[in-house]
Tab-separated table of C-alpha atoms in Angstrom:
chain	number	residue	atom	x	y	z
I	2	UNK	CA	12.423	31.579	-74.924
I	3	UNK	CA	15.649	31.587	-72.949
I	4	UNK	CA	19.010	30.520	-74.297
I	5	UNK	CA	18.167	28.679	-77.479
I	6	UNK	CA	21.151	26.553	-78.557
I	7	UNK	CA	20.384	26.264	-82.268
I	8	UNK	CA	18.997	29.221	-84.259
I	9	UNK	CA	17.965	29.117	-87.896
I	10	UNK	CA	17.435	32.272	-89.980
I	11	UNK	CA	14.874	32.128	-92.832
I	12	UNK	CA	15.904	34.931	-95.161
I	13	UNK	CA	19.425	35.314	-93.780
I	14	UNK	CA	20.885	37.216	-96.757
I	15	UNK	CA	19.405	40.585	-95.786
I	16	UNK	CA	21.901	43.038	-94.303
I	17	UNK	CA	20.137	43.178	-90.933
I	18	UNK	CA	19.300	39.494	-90.739
I	19	UNK	CA	22.848	38.426	-91.541
I	20	UNK	CA	24.220	40.904	-89.043
I	21	UNK	CA	21.963	39.652	-86.270
I	22	UNK	CA	22.842	36.049	-87.183
I	23	UNK	CA	26.577	36.877	-86.850
I	24	UNK	CA	25.980	38.571	-83.497
I	25	UNK	CA	24.146	35.503	-82.104
I	26	UNK	CA	26.944	33.341	-83.445
I	27	UNK	CA	29.359	35.544	-81.452
I	28	UNK	CA	27.283	34.796	-78.356
I	29	UNK	CA	27.849	31.113	-78.789
I	30	UNK	CA	24.654	29.983	-80.540
I	31	UNK	CA	24.787	27.454	-83.334
I	32	UNK	CA	23.472	29.427	-86.288
I	33	UNK	CA	22.326	28.332	-89.727
I	34	UNK	CA	20.495	30.148	-92.506
I	35	UNK	CA	18.646	29.921	-95.782
I	36	UNK	CA	17.606	32.362	-98.500
I	37	UNK	CA	16.585	32.465	-102.161
I	38	UNK	CA	20.179	33.445	-103.158
I	39	UNK	CA	23.456	34.590	-101.706
I	40	UNK	CA	25.688	37.389	-102.852
I	41	UNK	CA	28.660	39.366	-101.594
I	42	UNK	CA	29.211	41.115	-99.229
I	43	UNK	CA	26.661	39.282	-97.063
I	44	UNK	CA	27.739	35.839	-98.241
I	45	UNK	CA	31.341	36.777	-97.482
I	46	UNK	CA	30.505	37.872	-93.957
I	47	UNK	CA	28.599	34.652	-93.274
I	48	UNK	CA	31.407	32.493	-94.672
I	49	UNK	CA	34.046	34.381	-92.637
I	50	UNK	CA	31.983	33.798	-89.519
I	51	UNK	CA	31.710	30.099	-90.316
I	52	UNK	CA	27.896	30.217	-90.433
I	53	UNK	CA	26.534	27.428	-92.658
I	54	UNK	CA	23.851	28.489	-95.154
I	55	UNK	CA	22.086	27.165	-98.216
I	56	UNK	CA	20.049	28.475	-101.161
I	57	UNK	CA	16.359	27.713	-101.448
I	58	UNK	CA	13.771	26.612	-98.878
I	59	UNK	CA	14.411	23.088	-97.622
I	60	UNK	CA	12.786	22.082	-94.305
I	61	UNK	CA	14.803	18.831	-94.277
I	62	UNK	CA	18.072	20.797	-94.300
I	63	UNK	CA	16.805	23.157	-91.643
I	64	UNK	CA	16.324	20.221	-89.216
I	65	UNK	CA	19.528	18.349	-90.009
I	66	UNK	CA	21.184	17.432	-86.748
I	67	UNK	CA	17.957	18.212	-84.899
I	68	UNK	CA	15.260	20.874	-85.149
I	69	UNK	CA	16.268	24.414	-84.229
I	70	UNK	CA	15.331	25.729	-80.822
I	71	UNK	CA	14.406	29.061	-82.452
I	72	UNK	CA	13.746	30.224	-85.985
I	73	UNK	CA	14.195	33.879	-86.903
I	74	UNK	CA	11.978	34.876	-89.842
I	75	UNK	CA	12.852	37.720	-92.164
I	76	UNK	CA	10.266	40.413	-92.935
I	77	UNK	CA	10.275	39.545	-96.639
I	78	UNK	CA	9.487	35.901	-96.015
I	79	UNK	CA	6.058	34.901	-97.288
I	80	UNK	CA	3.532	33.166	-95.012
I	81	UNK	CA	3.622	30.347	-97.615
I	82	UNK	CA	7.357	29.870	-97.455
I	83	UNK	CA	7.963	26.089	-97.109
I	84	UNK	CA	10.327	26.425	-94.167
I	85	UNK	CA	8.061	28.849	-92.385
I	86	UNK	CA	5.046	26.586	-92.995
I	87	UNK	CA	7.035	23.648	-91.566
I	88	UNK	CA	7.982	25.671	-88.484
I	89	UNK	CA	4.338	26.706	-87.807
I	90	UNK	CA	2.966	23.208	-88.350
I	91	UNK	CA	5.383	21.624	-85.937
I	92	UNK	CA	5.221	24.294	-83.257
I	93	UNK	CA	8.867	25.308	-83.502
I	94	UNK	CA	9.318	28.679	-81.717
I	95	UNK	CA	9.851	31.542	-84.128
I	96	UNK	CA	10.476	35.249	-83.865
I	97	UNK	CA	11.182	38.252	-86.043
I	98	UNK	CA	14.728	39.657	-86.132
I	99	UNK	CA	13.660	42.798	-84.092
I	100	UNK	CA	12.391	40.445	-81.400
I	101	UNK	CA	15.648	38.519	-81.493
I	102	UNK	CA	17.597	41.790	-81.185
I	103	UNK	CA	15.385	42.883	-78.291
I	104	UNK	CA	16.040	39.607	-76.433
I	105	UNK	CA	19.735	39.035	-77.150
I	106	UNK	CA	21.452	42.352	-77.954
I	107	UNK	CA	19.720	45.065	-75.923
I	108	UNK	CA	21.637	46.047	-72.782
I	109	UNK	CA	20.626	47.993	-69.628
I	110	UNK	CA	21.736	51.224	-71.360
I	111	UNK	CA	19.882	51.055	-74.648
I	112	UNK	CA	20.580	53.776	-77.223
I	113	UNK	CA	18.130	53.813	-80.111
I	114	UNK	CA	18.708	56.076	-83.144
I	115	UNK	CA	15.498	56.684	-85.007
I	116	UNK	CA	13.856	58.980	-87.515
I	117	UNK	CA	12.674	59.106	-91.129
I	118	UNK	CA	16.246	59.597	-92.338
I	119	UNK	CA	19.753	59.675	-90.826
I	120	UNK	CA	19.133	56.723	-88.483
I	121	UNK	CA	21.468	54.204	-90.180
I	122	UNK	CA	24.438	56.588	-90.380
I	123	UNK	CA	23.724	57.842	-86.847
I	124	UNK	CA	23.497	54.373	-85.263
I	125	UNK	CA	26.691	53.335	-87.072
I	126	UNK	CA	28.546	56.464	-86.006
I	127	UNK	CA	27.359	56.096	-82.407
I	128	UNK	CA	28.608	52.489	-82.421
I	129	UNK	CA	31.947	53.702	-83.810
I	130	UNK	CA	32.232	56.387	-81.102
I	131	UNK	CA	31.396	53.920	-78.343
I	132	UNK	CA	33.961	51.428	-79.643
I	133	UNK	CA	36.584	54.145	-79.935
I	134	UNK	CA	35.885	55.058	-76.234
I	135	UNK	CA	36.418	51.344	-75.320
I	136	UNK	CA	32.821	50.904	-74.016
I	137	UNK	CA	32.441	47.553	-75.814
I	138	UNK	CA	28.822	48.077	-77.011
I	139	UNK	CA	26.547	45.579	-78.518
I	140	UNK	CA	25.037	47.121	-81.636
I	141	UNK	CA	22.979	46.641	-84.769
I	142	UNK	CA	22.238	48.818	-87.791
I	143	UNK	CA	20.764	48.070	-91.172
I	144	UNK	CA	23.581	49.054	-93.489
I	145	UNK	CA	27.207	48.332	-94.324
I	146	UNK	CA	30.079	50.679	-93.503
I	147	UNK	CA	32.545	51.400	-96.231
I	148	UNK	CA	35.367	49.741	-94.282
I	149	UNK	CA	33.399	46.404	-94.227
I	150	UNK	CA	32.940	46.308	-90.432
I	151	UNK	CA	30.124	43.998	-89.241
I	152	UNK	CA	26.685	45.624	-88.919
I	153	UNK	CA	25.944	43.946	-85.627
I	154	UNK	CA	27.949	42.607	-82.700
I	155	UNK	CA	27.451	41.234	-79.231
I	156	UNK	CA	30.024	42.564	-76.802
I	157	UNK	CA	30.523	42.625	-73.024
I	158	UNK	CA	29.756	46.302	-72.224
I	159	UNK	CA	26.606	47.612	-70.540
I	160	UNK	CA	25.585	49.637	-73.656
I	161	UNK	CA	23.664	48.695	-76.784
I	162	UNK	CA	23.208	50.918	-79.822
I	163	UNK	CA	20.495	49.990	-82.312
I	164	UNK	CA	18.947	51.529	-85.386
I	165	UNK	CA	15.300	52.131	-84.630
I	166	UNK	CA	13.370	51.410	-87.851
I	167	UNK	CA	9.750	52.465	-88.007
I	168	UNK	CA	8.834	49.828	-90.609
I	169	UNK	CA	6.751	46.819	-89.591
I	170	UNK	CA	8.368	44.115	-87.444
I	171	UNK	CA	7.010	41.126	-89.393
I	172	UNK	CA	4.084	39.705	-91.266
I	173	UNK	CA	2.391	38.820	-88.005
I	174	UNK	CA	3.382	42.006	-86.089
I	175	UNK	CA	2.680	45.265	-87.952
I	176	UNK	CA	4.070	47.360	-85.161
I	177	UNK	CA	7.314	49.238	-85.726
I	178	UNK	CA	10.629	47.452	-85.198
I	179	UNK	CA	11.716	50.054	-82.662
I	180	UNK	CA	9.065	48.952	-80.181
I	181	UNK	CA	11.210	45.959	-79.290
I	182	UNK	CA	14.386	47.838	-78.236
I	183	UNK	CA	13.544	49.208	-74.717
I	184	UNK	CA	15.216	52.605	-75.249
I	185	UNK	CA	16.740	54.345	-72.239
I	186	UNK	CA	18.371	56.798	-74.617
I	187	UNK	CA	16.715	58.061	-77.848
I	188	UNK	CA	18.265	59.993	-80.707
I	189	UNK	CA	15.474	61.367	-82.885
I	190	UNK	CA	16.743	62.718	-86.207
I	191	UNK	CA	13.593	63.708	-88.100
I	192	UNK	CA	9.942	62.698	-88.536
I	193	UNK	CA	8.411	63.222	-91.943
I	194	UNK	CA	5.626	60.973	-93.274
I	195	UNK	CA	7.072	57.943	-95.116
I	196	UNK	CA	6.159	54.330	-95.851
I	197	UNK	CA	2.638	55.125	-97.074
I	198	UNK	CA	2.032	51.395	-97.642
I	199	UNK	CA	2.244	50.812	-93.877
I	200	UNK	CA	1.192	54.223	-92.580
I	201	UNK	CA	-1.689	55.389	-94.824
I	202	UNK	CA	-2.002	58.739	-93.092
I	203	UNK	CA	0.495	61.225	-91.686
I	204	UNK	CA	-1.219	60.883	-88.292
I	205	UNK	CA	-0.657	57.099	-88.213
I	206	UNK	CA	3.032	57.619	-88.944
I	207	UNK	CA	3.505	60.190	-86.201
I	208	UNK	CA	1.607	58.038	-83.686
I	209	UNK	CA	4.263	55.350	-84.041
I	210	UNK	CA	6.959	57.833	-83.040
I	211	UNK	CA	4.802	59.169	-80.177
I	212	UNK	CA	4.703	55.656	-78.765
I	213	UNK	CA	8.446	55.271	-79.186
I	214	UNK	CA	9.046	58.468	-77.198
I	215	UNK	CA	6.707	57.205	-74.488
I	216	UNK	CA	8.929	54.093	-74.079
I	217	UNK	CA	11.840	56.163	-72.872
I	218	UNK	CA	11.779	56.341	-69.018
I	219	UNK	CA	11.457	59.731	-67.313
I	220	UNK	CA	15.076	59.561	-66.231
I	221	UNK	CA	16.226	58.575	-69.689
I	222	UNK	CA	17.960	60.780	-72.277
I	223	UNK	CA	16.314	62.093	-75.400
I	224	UNK	CA	18.262	64.014	-78.078
I	225	UNK	CA	16.206	65.603	-80.849
I	226	UNK	CA	16.805	67.714	-83.956
I	227	UNK	CA	14.823	70.950	-83.716
I	228	UNK	CA	15.412	71.903	-87.358
I	229	UNK	CA	12.545	69.577	-88.260
I	230	UNK	CA	9.379	71.130	-86.877
I	231	UNK	CA	7.689	67.797	-86.072
I	232	UNK	CA	10.426	66.696	-83.620
I	233	UNK	CA	9.954	69.414	-80.955
I	234	UNK	CA	6.209	68.894	-81.309
I	235	UNK	CA	6.629	65.162	-80.596
I	236	UNK	CA	8.916	65.933	-77.638
I	237	UNK	CA	6.824	68.873	-76.247
I	238	UNK	CA	5.952	67.011	-73.067
I	239	UNK	CA	9.455	65.675	-72.435
I	240	UNK	CA	12.789	67.106	-71.367
I	241	UNK	CA	15.216	66.728	-74.257
I	242	UNK	CA	18.575	67.874	-75.544
I	243	UNK	CA	18.212	69.820	-78.777
I	244	UNK	CA	20.532	69.959	-81.749
I	245	UNK	CA	20.516	71.445	-85.248
I	246	UNK	CA	21.421	74.616	-87.170
I	247	UNK	CA	18.625	76.547	-85.400
I	248	UNK	CA	19.895	79.404	-83.189
I	249	UNK	CA	18.061	77.928	-80.133
I	250	UNK	CA	19.648	74.476	-80.445
I	251	UNK	CA	21.692	73.391	-77.404
I	252	UNK	CA	24.214	71.800	-79.796
I	253	UNK	CA	24.375	74.072	-82.855
I	254	UNK	CA	26.348	73.329	-85.987
I	255	UNK	CA	27.687	76.140	-88.212
I	256	UNK	CA	30.371	77.186	-90.660
I	257	UNK	CA	29.963	74.137	-92.926
I	258	UNK	CA	32.551	73.736	-95.684
I	259	UNK	CA	31.827	71.055	-98.267
I	260	UNK	CA	34.323	69.597	-100.720
I	261	UNK	CA	34.376	66.395	-102.743
I	262	UNK	CA	36.677	64.974	-100.043
I	263	UNK	CA	34.470	65.603	-97.019
I	264	UNK	CA	33.288	68.410	-94.753
I	265	UNK	CA	34.385	70.501	-91.849
I	266	UNK	CA	32.153	72.509	-89.448
I	267	UNK	CA	31.846	73.786	-85.886
I	268	UNK	CA	29.605	72.527	-83.074
I	269	UNK	CA	28.777	75.211	-80.521
I	270	UNK	CA	27.718	74.040	-77.061
I	271	UNK	CA	27.420	76.398	-74.070
I	272	UNK	CA	29.467	78.994	-75.928
I	273	UNK	CA	32.367	76.675	-76.696
I	274	UNK	CA	33.251	75.680	-80.271
I	275	UNK	CA	34.354	72.213	-81.273
I	276	UNK	CA	35.852	71.911	-84.760
I	277	UNK	CA	34.743	68.794	-86.577
I	278	UNK	CA	36.442	67.114	-89.503
I	279	UNK	CA	34.765	64.258	-91.353
I	280	UNK	CA	35.371	62.373	-94.613
I	281	UNK	CA	31.599	62.126	-95.155
I	282	UNK	CA	29.946	63.901	-98.099
I	283	UNK	CA	26.836	65.972	-97.703
I	284	UNK	CA	25.966	68.925	-95.525
I	285	UNK	CA	23.166	66.891	-93.958
I	286	UNK	CA	25.833	64.758	-92.316
I	287	UNK	CA	26.739	67.807	-90.159
I	288	UNK	CA	23.300	67.286	-88.675
I	289	UNK	CA	23.814	63.575	-88.196
I	290	UNK	CA	27.247	64.087	-86.662
I	291	UNK	CA	25.976	66.828	-84.273
I	292	UNK	CA	23.210	64.614	-83.020
I	293	UNK	CA	25.718	61.838	-82.275
I	294	UNK	CA	28.093	64.294	-80.664
I	295	UNK	CA	25.246	65.492	-78.356
I	296	UNK	CA	24.227	61.918	-77.421
I	297	UNK	CA	27.800	60.798	-76.767
I	298	UNK	CA	28.550	63.901	-74.656
I	299	UNK	CA	25.387	63.337	-72.678
I	300	UNK	CA	26.523	59.799	-71.998
I	301	UNK	CA	29.897	60.939	-70.548
I	302	UNK	CA	32.257	60.551	-73.542
I	303	UNK	CA	34.795	63.335	-73.826
I	304	UNK	CA	34.625	65.816	-76.711
I	305	UNK	CA	38.168	64.869	-77.761
I	306	UNK	CA	37.295	61.157	-78.002
I	307	UNK	CA	34.108	61.964	-79.925
I	308	UNK	CA	35.900	64.249	-82.412
I	309	UNK	CA	38.733	61.743	-82.963
I	310	UNK	CA	36.183	58.997	-83.684
I	311	UNK	CA	34.269	61.197	-86.129
I	312	UNK	CA	37.550	61.729	-88.107
I	313	UNK	CA	37.929	57.990	-88.666
I	314	UNK	CA	34.296	57.078	-89.352
I	315	UNK	CA	34.259	56.006	-93.036
I	316	UNK	CA	30.528	56.357	-93.657
I	317	UNK	CA	28.014	53.931	-95.014
I	318	UNK	CA	27.889	52.090	-98.249
I	319	UNK	CA	25.120	53.442	-100.449
I	320	UNK	CA	25.060	56.738	-98.516
I	321	UNK	CA	26.539	59.232	-100.973
I	322	UNK	CA	29.105	56.509	-101.704
I	323	UNK	CA	31.548	57.385	-104.491
I	324	UNK	CA	31.746	54.484	-106.922
I	325	UNK	CA	33.904	56.368	-109.429
I	326	UNK	CA	35.704	59.674	-109.399
I	327	UNK	CA	37.479	61.285	-112.304
I	328	UNK	CA	36.223	63.978	-114.638
I	329	UNK	CA	32.774	62.530	-113.937
I	330	UNK	CA	31.758	61.222	-110.525
I	331	UNK	CA	29.366	58.296	-109.943
I	332	UNK	CA	27.469	58.286	-106.656
I	333	UNK	CA	25.430	55.391	-105.185
I	334	UNK	CA	22.819	56.209	-102.558
I	335	UNK	CA	19.956	54.271	-100.983
I	336	UNK	CA	17.630	57.292	-101.346
I	337	UNK	CA	14.473	55.334	-102.199
I	338	UNK	CA	11.892	57.977	-101.331
I	339	UNK	CA	11.200	61.419	-102.781
I	340	UNK	CA	12.245	63.071	-99.522
I	341	UNK	CA	15.538	61.226	-99.355
I	342	UNK	CA	16.226	61.916	-103.084
I	343	UNK	CA	15.538	65.611	-102.588
I	344	UNK	CA	18.118	65.780	-99.743
I	345	UNK	CA	20.833	63.851	-101.700
I	346	UNK	CA	20.398	65.948	-104.837
I	347	UNK	CA	20.506	69.205	-102.975
I	348	UNK	CA	23.842	68.244	-101.431
I	349	UNK	CA	25.276	67.107	-104.751
I	350	UNK	CA	24.203	70.419	-106.303
I	351	UNK	CA	26.367	72.271	-103.711
I	352	UNK	CA	29.379	69.901	-103.966
I	353	UNK	CA	29.779	69.446	-107.756
I	354	UNK	CA	30.056	72.149	-110.411
I	355	UNK	CA	28.614	70.299	-113.415
I	356	UNK	CA	25.329	68.653	-114.391
I	357	UNK	CA	23.508	66.447	-111.824
I	358	UNK	CA	21.919	63.379	-113.435
I	359	UNK	CA	19.648	61.282	-111.141
I	360	UNK	CA	18.778	57.664	-111.818
I	361	UNK	CA	15.943	56.873	-109.430
I	362	UNK	CA	14.091	53.739	-108.346
I	363	UNK	CA	11.714	53.958	-105.390
I	364	UNK	CA	11.046	51.329	-102.789
I	365	UNK	CA	7.695	49.583	-102.640
I	366	UNK	CA	6.149	52.158	-100.271
I	367	UNK	CA	6.875	54.966	-102.736
I	368	UNK	CA	5.212	53.197	-105.671
I	369	UNK	CA	1.715	53.619	-104.306
I	370	UNK	CA	-0.918	56.197	-105.276
I	371	UNK	CA	-0.754	57.704	-101.787
I	372	UNK	CA	2.938	58.555	-102.277
I	373	UNK	CA	2.496	60.561	-105.505
I	374	UNK	CA	2.053	64.033	-103.894
I	375	UNK	CA	5.573	63.731	-102.309
I	376	UNK	CA	7.183	63.740	-105.764
I	377	UNK	CA	6.293	67.383	-106.440
I	378	UNK	CA	9.562	69.318	-106.843
I	379	UNK	CA	11.584	66.475	-105.208
I	380	UNK	CA	14.017	66.398	-108.115
I	381	UNK	CA	14.410	70.186	-108.625
I	382	UNK	CA	18.172	69.976	-108.003
I	383	UNK	CA	18.698	67.423	-110.773
I	384	UNK	CA	19.288	68.594	-114.359
I	385	UNK	CA	18.045	65.297	-115.663
I	386	UNK	CA	16.016	62.487	-114.070
I	387	UNK	CA	16.196	58.975	-115.501
I	388	UNK	CA	13.770	56.253	-114.443
I	389	UNK	CA	14.938	52.683	-115.200
I	390	UNK	CA	12.745	49.622	-115.631
I	391	UNK	CA	11.536	49.145	-112.079
I	392	UNK	CA	12.111	45.923	-110.222
I	393	UNK	CA	9.183	43.593	-110.710
I	394	UNK	CA	7.191	43.237	-107.536
I	395	UNK	CA	5.724	40.006	-106.312
I	396	UNK	CA	2.166	40.486	-105.220
I	397	UNK	CA	2.047	39.559	-101.568
I	398	UNK	CA	-0.878	37.083	-101.113
I	399	UNK	CA	-1.344	38.452	-97.560
I	400	UNK	CA	-1.654	42.010	-98.850
I	401	UNK	CA	-2.332	42.260	-102.602
I	402	UNK	CA	-2.096	45.794	-103.957
I	403	UNK	CA	-1.278	47.372	-107.331
I	404	UNK	CA	1.861	49.518	-107.599
I	405	UNK	CA	2.672	51.951	-110.405
I	406	UNK	CA	5.414	51.162	-112.911
I	407	UNK	CA	8.263	53.150	-114.404
I	408	UNK	CA	6.453	55.111	-117.089
I	409	UNK	CA	3.772	56.206	-114.613
I	410	UNK	CA	6.485	57.311	-112.137
I	411	UNK	CA	8.248	59.235	-114.890
I	412	UNK	CA	4.958	60.968	-115.740
I	413	UNK	CA	4.414	61.846	-112.111
I	414	UNK	CA	7.885	63.405	-111.725
I	415	UNK	CA	7.457	65.227	-115.056
I	416	UNK	CA	4.587	67.186	-113.609
I	417	UNK	CA	7.187	69.312	-111.774
I	418	UNK	CA	10.399	68.651	-113.731
I	419	UNK	CA	11.213	69.530	-117.318
I	420	UNK	CA	13.614	66.699	-118.235
I	421	UNK	CA	12.567	63.200	-117.242
I	422	UNK	CA	13.327	60.017	-119.228
I	423	UNK	CA	11.942	56.526	-118.833
I	424	UNK	CA	14.357	54.012	-120.256
I	425	UNK	CA	13.319	50.379	-119.806
I	426	UNK	CA	16.453	49.052	-121.504
I	427	UNK	CA	19.442	48.818	-119.132
I	428	UNK	CA	21.858	49.069	-122.054
I	429	UNK	CA	20.138	52.160	-123.482
I	430	UNK	CA	20.167	53.737	-120.001
I	431	UNK	CA	23.931	53.199	-119.512
I	432	UNK	CA	24.567	54.560	-123.033
I	433	UNK	CA	22.529	57.686	-122.200
I	434	UNK	CA	24.447	58.214	-118.963
I	435	UNK	CA	27.971	58.052	-120.386
I	436	UNK	CA	27.261	59.954	-123.598
I	437	UNK	CA	28.721	63.492	-123.760
I	438	UNK	CA	29.377	63.900	-120.059
I	439	UNK	CA	31.551	66.843	-119.078
I	440	UNK	CA	34.060	67.625	-116.335
I	441	UNK	CA	32.403	68.128	-113.004
I	442	UNK	CA	29.246	66.198	-113.920
I	443	UNK	CA	27.851	63.753	-111.356
I	444	UNK	CA	25.652	60.722	-112.002
I	445	UNK	CA	23.685	59.663	-108.901
I	446	UNK	CA	22.019	56.250	-108.655
I	447	UNK	CA	19.262	56.595	-106.070
I	448	UNK	CA	17.260	53.624	-104.805
I	449	UNK	CA	17.175	50.584	-102.559
I	450	UNK	CA	17.674	48.032	-105.321
I	451	UNK	CA	21.008	47.170	-106.933
I	452	UNK	CA	20.320	48.533	-110.455
I	453	UNK	CA	21.086	45.208	-112.099
I	454	UNK	CA	24.773	45.948	-112.736
I	455	UNK	CA	24.136	49.316	-114.370
I	456	UNK	CA	26.357	51.130	-111.853
I	457	UNK	CA	29.269	48.831	-112.594
I	458	UNK	CA	28.723	49.104	-116.331
I	459	UNK	CA	28.535	52.884	-116.172
I	460	UNK	CA	31.759	52.989	-114.174
I	461	UNK	CA	33.466	50.642	-116.670
I	462	UNK	CA	32.375	52.705	-119.674
I	463	UNK	CA	33.473	55.991	-118.071
I	464	UNK	CA	36.840	54.518	-117.180
I	465	UNK	CA	37.374	53.536	-120.827
I	466	UNK	CA	36.697	57.035	-122.146
């Protein structure tokens, strides 16, 4: 529908949903929202924007002052949600948030950053570069930057920059979110089978990305990482700009130096070297940064402006985020899959001199039987792996399926790792983490859930020692 005046968000407290709500509020829509509960920093962002919200599902509150012209429904919202049921029964128009992004944030020049990993950091960094270059982009990404900047905005420029997520759009649309973003420019970071709950075979996962590539017009711009074998295969029939550490990459990164305070490296393009300084942790961020450098350069932004923006990009919360740093360092990362955990732990092994202790909780897609093979050797760079009591999953009435629990996950990892502990008591787990830790050790919390305050308690206990 065109120009709805009042928009209500069911499930507004998600990072992406709240960001899109704020962006529509910036465009002048009257925005309201509901969710099961509200917590900082999302609740703070909504309050600062002046967006009214309430806890629980109350159709009568949703229609106060008149029914909404449009309802945006979060992906986690059940088909039996009272507000959603009310909306369907009364014929109120509703959309998923990717559809809302597609209709209200996408501009004529649409940059989509996509891939199995790296897409959130890349889309946020691209947005930062475009803003630094005064291009006034509209943008959206599904994470929070460490400086607290909004995760979505509607601005007046001709560019939009959006994170292209391959997960399903909604309960009624199982297609990938990125199908709604009309890319004219595509940054493809990596494609490795993930989300086995949605893509039961590797082929089905790759097919989604093939379709995404086909959406880019022939005169569009595609930038792809050739270090991941699947990417050049996907792009074999298209002209594209390559990047990576590979000697044949058009934009090649080299000479990486990692320290606990960040990284430096060189990008080589057409024989010229550009020295890059970044406060981000992790050698893999050299890859993310190089991809963004290549895309920005291809879009006409000067190397000097790009490099200056990279220096001031603070990185994402829950992406190798330091929560505590002293003799022992505590890291928080959203690595909720075996592949993501492998990458994070490999980087920590190269940055820190002591023991690496991983506390890991997978997302729902990596608690299925199909995902078990991916755990082989995924934690080889951790000295110790700790599995907490896993978040209890609600069985979706639309898609009932059994998922394995913590002790079964621990047993799976133990098949290829010698020291794995399943601790279902949060207190016992924290005690285990802080006991007899030495200088240079790093404790990494890996997972998409919040660990029920265990990170904060671990930091508190370490600070007292």
